[in-house]
Coordinates of C-alpha atoms and ligand atoms in Angstrom, one line a residue:
Chain A
M1 CA 2.7 -13.4 2.4
R2 CA 3.3 -9.9 1.4
L3 CA 3.7 -7.5 4.3
L4 CA 3.8 -3.7 4.4
L5 CA 4.7 -2.5 7.9
I6 CA 4.2 1.2 8.7
H7 CA 5.2 3.0 11.9
S8 CA 2.1 5.1 12.4
D9 CA 1.2 8.0 14.5
N10 CA -2.4 6.7 14.1
I11 CA -4.3 4.0 12.3
K12 CA -8.1 4.1 12.3
Y13 CA -10.7 2.1 10.4
I14 CA -14.4 1.9 10.1
A15 CA -15.9 -1.2 8.4
Q16 CA -18.6 0.0 6.0
K17 CA -19.9 -2.9 4.0
K18 CA -19.5 -6.6 3.7
T19 CA -18.0 -8.2 0.6
P20 CA -19.1 -11.8 -0.3
V21 CA -16.2 -13.2 1.7
A22 CA -16.7 -11.1 4.8
E23 CA -15.5 -12.5 8.1
E24 CA -18.3 -12.6 10.8
E25 CA -18.1 -11.5 14.5
V26 CA -15.7 -8.7 13.9
I27 CA -14.7 -5.4 15.5
L28 CA -16.3 -2.8 13.1
E29 CA -14.4 0.2 14.2
D30 CA -11.0 0.7 15.9
S31 CA -8.1 3.0 16.3
L32 CA -4.5 2.9 17.6
D33 CA -2.0 5.6 18.2
E34 CA 1.8 5.1 18.1
A35 CA 1.3 1.7 16.3
L36 CA 2.9 -0.6 13.9
T37 CA 0.3 -1.1 11.1
V38 CA 0.8 -4.4 9.4
F39 CA -0.8 -4.6 6.0
C40 CA -1.0 -8.3 5.0
A41 CA -1.8 -10.1 1.8
V42 CA -2.0 -13.9 2.2
E43 CA -0.9 -15.5 -1.0
S44 CA -1.8 -18.8 -2.6
V45 CA 1.7 -20.2 -2.1
D46 CA 1.2 -19.7 1.6
E47 CA -1.3 -22.5 1.7
E48 CA 1.6 -25.0 1.4
N49 CA 2.7 -24.3 5.0
I50 CA 0.4 -22.1 7.0
P51 CA 2.1 -22.6 10.4
Y52 CA 5.4 -21.5 8.9
I53 CA 3.9 -18.4 7.4
I54 CA 2.2 -17.5 10.7
S55 CA 5.4 -18.1 12.6
K56 CA 7.7 -16.0 10.3
T57 CA 5.2 -13.2 10.1
K58 CA 5.0 -13.1 13.9
E59 CA 8.8 -13.0 14.0
E60 CA 8.9 -10.1 11.5
I61 CA 6.3 -8.2 13.5
L62 CA 8.0 -8.7 16.9
G63 CA 11.4 -7.8 15.5
T64 CA 10.0 -4.6 14.0
V65 CA 8.1 -3.5 17.1
E66 CA 11.2 -4.1 19.2
K67 CA 13.4 -2.0 16.8
L68 CA 10.8 0.8 16.8
G69 CA 9.9 0.7 20.5
V70 CA 6.2 0.3 19.7
K71 CA 3.6 -1.5 21.8
N72 CA 0.5 -1.3 19.6
V73 CA 0.0 -3.5 16.6
M74 CA -2.8 -3.3 14.0
I75 CA -3.0 -6.3 11.7
Y76 CA -4.8 -5.1 8.6
P77 CA -5.7 -7.3 5.6
Y78 CA -4.7 -5.7 2.4
A79 CA -5.4 -7.7 -0.7
H80 CA -4.0 -5.1 -3.0
L81 CA -0.4 -6.0 -2.1
S82 CA -0.5 -9.2 -4.1
S83 CA -1.9 -10.4 -7.4
D84 CA -1.9 -14.1 -6.3
L85 CA -4.1 -14.3 -3.3
S86 CA -4.9 -17.4 -1.2
A87 CA -8.5 -18.6 -0.7
P88 CA -10.4 -16.2 1.6
K89 CA -10.8 -19.1 4.2
T90 CA -7.0 -19.5 4.3
A91 CA -6.5 -15.8 4.6
I92 CA -8.8 -15.6 7.7
E93 CA -7.1 -18.6 9.3
V94 CA -3.6 -17.0 8.7
L95 CA -4.7 -13.5 9.9
K96 CA -6.3 -15.0 13.1
G97 CA -3.2 -17.1 13.6
I98 CA -0.9 -14.1 13.4
E99 CA -3.1 -12.2 15.8
E100 CA -3.0 -15.0 18.4
A101 CA 0.7 -15.6 17.9
C102 CA 1.5 -11.9 18.5
K103 CA -0.8 -11.8 21.6
Q104 CA 1.4 -14.4 23.3
D105 CA 3.7 -11.4 23.9
K106 CA 1.8 -9.9 26.8
S107 CA 3.6 -6.6 26.5
L108 CA 1.8 -5.9 23.2
N109 CA -1.6 -4.5 22.4
V110 CA -2.7 -6.3 19.3
R111 CA -5.7 -5.5 17.2
R112 CA -6.9 -6.9 13.9
A113 CA -9.1 -5.3 11.3
P114 CA -11.8 -7.5 9.7
F115 CA -11.2 -9.4 6.5
G116 CA -13.6 -9.1 3.6
W117 CA -15.1 -5.8 4.5
Y118 CA -15.0 -2.5 2.7
K119 CA -13.3 -0.2 5.2
A120 CA -12.7 3.5 5.5
F121 CA -9.3 4.1 7.1
T122 CA -7.0 6.9 8.0
L123 CA -3.3 6.2 8.4
S124 CA -0.4 8.5 9.4
C125 CA 3.0 7.3 8.5
K126 CA 5.8 8.9 10.6
G127 CA 8.2 9.1 7.6
H128 CA 11.5 8.4 9.3
P129 CA 13.8 6.0 7.4
L130 CA 12.6 2.9 9.2
S131 CA 8.9 3.8 9.2
E132 CA 8.1 1.8 6.0
L133 CA 9.2 -1.7 5.4
S134 CA 8.0 -4.3 3.0
K135 CA 8.7 -8.0 3.1
T136 CA 7.7 -11.1 1.2
I137 CA 7.6 -14.4 3.1
V138 CA 7.2 -17.7 1.3
P139 CA 7.0 -21.3 2.6
E140 CA 10.5 -22.0 1.4
E141 CA 13.0 -20.4 3.8
E142 CA 15.6 -20.0 1.0
A143 CA 13.3 -17.9 -1.1
E144 CA 12.6 -15.4 1.6
K145 CA 13.7 -11.9 0.9
T146 CA 13.6 -8.6 2.6
E147 CA 12.9 -5.5 0.5
K148 CA 14.0 -2.2 1.9
K149 CA 13.2 0.6 -0.4
N150 CA 12.9 4.4 -0.7
Chain B
M1 CA 3.8 -0.3 -13.4
R2 CA 2.1 -1.2 -10.2
L3 CA -0.7 1.2 -9.3
L4 CA -2.8 1.5 -6.1
L5 CA -5.5 4.1 -6.6
I6 CA -7.3 5.4 -3.5
H7 CA -10.3 7.7 -3.3
S8 CA -9.2 9.9 -0.5
D9 CA -10.9 12.4 1.8
N10 CA -7.4 13.8 2.2
I11 CA -3.8 13.0 1.3
K12 CA -1.0 15.0 2.8
Y13 CA 2.8 14.5 2.8
I14 CA 5.8 16.2 4.3
A15 CA 9.2 15.3 2.8
Q16 CA 11.6 14.7 5.7
K17 CA 14.9 13.4 4.4
K18 CA 16.6 12.6 1.1
T19 CA 17.6 9.1 0.1
P20 CA 20.6 8.7 -2.2
V21 CA 18.3 8.7 -5.2
A22 CA 16.3 11.8 -4.3
E23 CA 14.8 14.0 -7.0
E24 CA 15.9 17.7 -6.8
E25 CA 13.7 20.8 -7.0
V26 CA 10.6 19.3 -5.5
I27 CA 7.6 20.4 -3.5
L28 CA 8.4 19.4 0.0
E29 CA 5.0 19.5 1.5
D30 CA 1.5 19.4 0.0
S31 CA -2.1 18.3 0.7
L32 CA -5.2 17.6 -1.3
D33 CA -8.8 17.0 -0.1
E34 CA -11.3 14.9 -2.1
A35 CA -8.6 13.4 -4.2
L36 CA -7.5 10.3 -6.1
T37 CA -4.2 9.3 -4.6
V38 CA -2.2 7.3 -7.1
F39 CA 0.5 5.2 -5.5
C40 CA 3.0 4.2 -8.3
A41 CA 5.8 1.7 -8.5
V42 CA 7.7 1.9 -11.8
E43 CA 9.1 -1.6 -12.6
S44 CA 12.1 -2.7 -14.5
V45 CA 10.0 -4.2 -17.3
D46 CA 8.5 -0.7 -17.9
E47 CA 11.9 0.4 -19.3
E48 CA 11.0 -1.5 -22.5
N49 CA 8.3 1.1 -23.4
I50 CA 8.1 4.2 -21.3
P51 CA 5.7 6.2 -23.5
Y52 CA 3.3 3.2 -23.5
I53 CA 3.5 3.0 -19.7
I54 CA 2.9 6.7 -19.3
S55 CA 0.0 6.7 -21.7
K56 CA -1.8 3.7 -20.1
T57 CA -1.3 5.0 -16.6
K58 CA -2.8 8.4 -17.7
E59 CA -5.7 6.5 -19.2
E60 CA -6.2 4.6 -15.9
I61 CA -6.1 7.7 -13.8
L62 CA -8.5 9.7 -16.1
G63 CA -10.9 6.8 -16.3
T64 CA -10.9 6.5 -12.5
V65 CA -11.3 10.2 -11.7
E66 CA -14.2 10.3 -14.2
K67 CA -15.9 7.4 -12.5
L68 CA -15.4 8.9 -9.0
G69 CA -16.2 12.5 -10.0
V70 CA -12.9 13.7 -8.6
K71 CA -10.9 16.7 -9.7
N72 CA -7.8 16.4 -7.5
V73 CA -5.0 13.9 -8.3
M74 CA -1.9 13.2 -6.1
I75 CA 0.7 11.1 -7.9
Y76 CA 2.7 9.4 -5.1
P77 CA 5.8 7.2 -5.7
Y78 CA 5.5 4.0 -3.7
A79 CA 8.4 1.5 -4.2
H80 CA 6.8 -1.0 -1.8
L81 CA 4.2 -2.0 -4.3
S82 CA 6.8 -4.0 -6.3
S83 CA 9.8 -6.2 -5.8
D84 CA 11.2 -5.5 -9.2
L85 CA 11.8 -1.8 -9.5
S86 CA 13.1 0.2 -12.5
A87 CA 16.2 2.4 -12.2
P88 CA 15.5 5.5 -10.2
K89 CA 16.2 7.7 -13.2
T90 CA 13.5 5.9 -15.2
A91 CA 11.1 6.1 -12.3
I92 CA 11.5 9.9 -12.2
E93 CA 11.1 10.2 -16.0
V94 CA 7.9 8.1 -15.9
L95 CA 6.4 9.9 -12.9
K96 CA 7.0 13.3 -14.4
G97 CA 5.6 12.0 -17.7
I98 CA 2.4 10.9 -15.9
E99 CA 2.1 14.2 -14.2
E100 CA 2.5 16.1 -17.5
A101 CA 0.1 13.8 -19.3
C102 CA -2.6 14.2 -16.7
K103 CA -2.1 18.0 -16.6
Q104 CA -3.2 18.1 -20.2
D105 CA -6.7 17.7 -18.8
K106 CA -7.2 21.3 -17.7
S107 CA -10.1 20.4 -15.5
L108 CA -7.8 18.4 -13.2
N109 CA -5.7 19.7 -10.3
V110 CA -2.6 17.4 -10.5
R111 CA 0.2 17.2 -7.9
R112 CA 3.1 14.9 -7.5
A113 CA 5.0 13.9 -4.4
P114 CA 8.8 13.8 -4.7
F115 CA 10.6 10.6 -5.6
G116 CA 13.4 9.3 -3.4
W117 CA 12.6 11.2 -0.2
Y118 CA 11.5 9.8 3.1
K119 CA 8.1 11.3 3.6
A120 CA 5.6 11.5 6.4
F121 CA 2.1 11.1 5.1
T122 CA -1.5 10.9 6.2
L123 CA -4.1 9.3 4.0
S124 CA -7.8 8.9 4.5
C125 CA -9.5 6.3 2.3
K126 CA -13.2 6.7 1.9
G127 CA -14.0 3.0 2.1
H128 CA -16.8 2.6 -0.5
P129 CA -16.5 -0.3 -2.9
L130 CA -14.8 1.7 -5.6
S131 CA -12.4 3.6 -3.3
E132 CA -9.5 1.2 -3.7
L133 CA -8.3 -0.2 -6.9
S134 CA -5.0 -1.9 -7.9
K135 CA -3.7 -2.4 -11.3
T136 CA -0.6 -3.8 -13.0
I137 CA 0.4 -2.3 -16.4
V138 CA 3.1 -3.9 -18.5
P139 CA 4.5 -2.9 -21.9
E140 CA 2.8 -5.8 -23.6
E141 CA -0.9 -4.9 -24.0
E142 CA -2.0 -8.6 -23.8
A143 CA -0.4 -9.1 -20.4
E144 CA -2.3 -6.2 -18.8
K145 CA -4.6 -7.2 -16.0
T146 CA -6.9 -5.4 -13.7
E147 CA -7.1 -6.6 -10.2
K148 CA -10.2 -5.7 -8.2
K149 CA -10.1 -7.1 -4.7
N150 CA -11.7 -6.9 -1.4
Ligands
MG201 MG1 -15.0 14.5 2.7

């Protein structure tokens, strides 16, 4: 799982067109202010332990929203973060799993942009030192690494 | 070199704070409408052949702006695209090289966001099927691969 977490003044998307792997029954348009935008790329290695990936991603999101004092979360599939993607079916399962896991925290307002759609989006990144964080999560706990960069 | 190219209604940034590797003498704030935003992460392997990386990245940018009919280009350093970055000094050399190379095309309006600064930014992605493209360029021509994803 490749994650790019962005502390956003606003994140907005409008689904425009299906790809061949488009998820059905989705929210075609949504917007959040003062949010953590969570760009996610589910990777092929994640298929080895889906519950672990969901759980560690949830942990990462909850830890970050607490640090930032944010209550709104937008989970946003972003295939371009990885060159070794999972099957689309797995990606949808993982993304829905992350959404449900985060929603267990009733203090959060959690949304999820649809997988497999071409989407127009607008994103505003706040730009403070903690406003952008990337992370790679893999099934083996030992191999996990945090990447903080400029 | 990891590239993420986004056909943007608008890209705007405001540099907020230096990191320890901040480039000097920079444009602290800029904005372009109807632009190709070129997020770049210069990787350690790129140090093996910097002129090749600059040349292939220029080629990729020029090919994409031609396809999209775009005249404005924003080169934007984005470390989060890679987990194996080059030295900062190399990154600055490569980014400046790409800027200069693209500016040789006098029909283009080329800008470059500063390396090594925390920046607030706002980006609008158009969302049509060709509006997002990622690409990895490595010094060995054989290993180059284009990644088009949903
Ligand atoms: Mg427009």
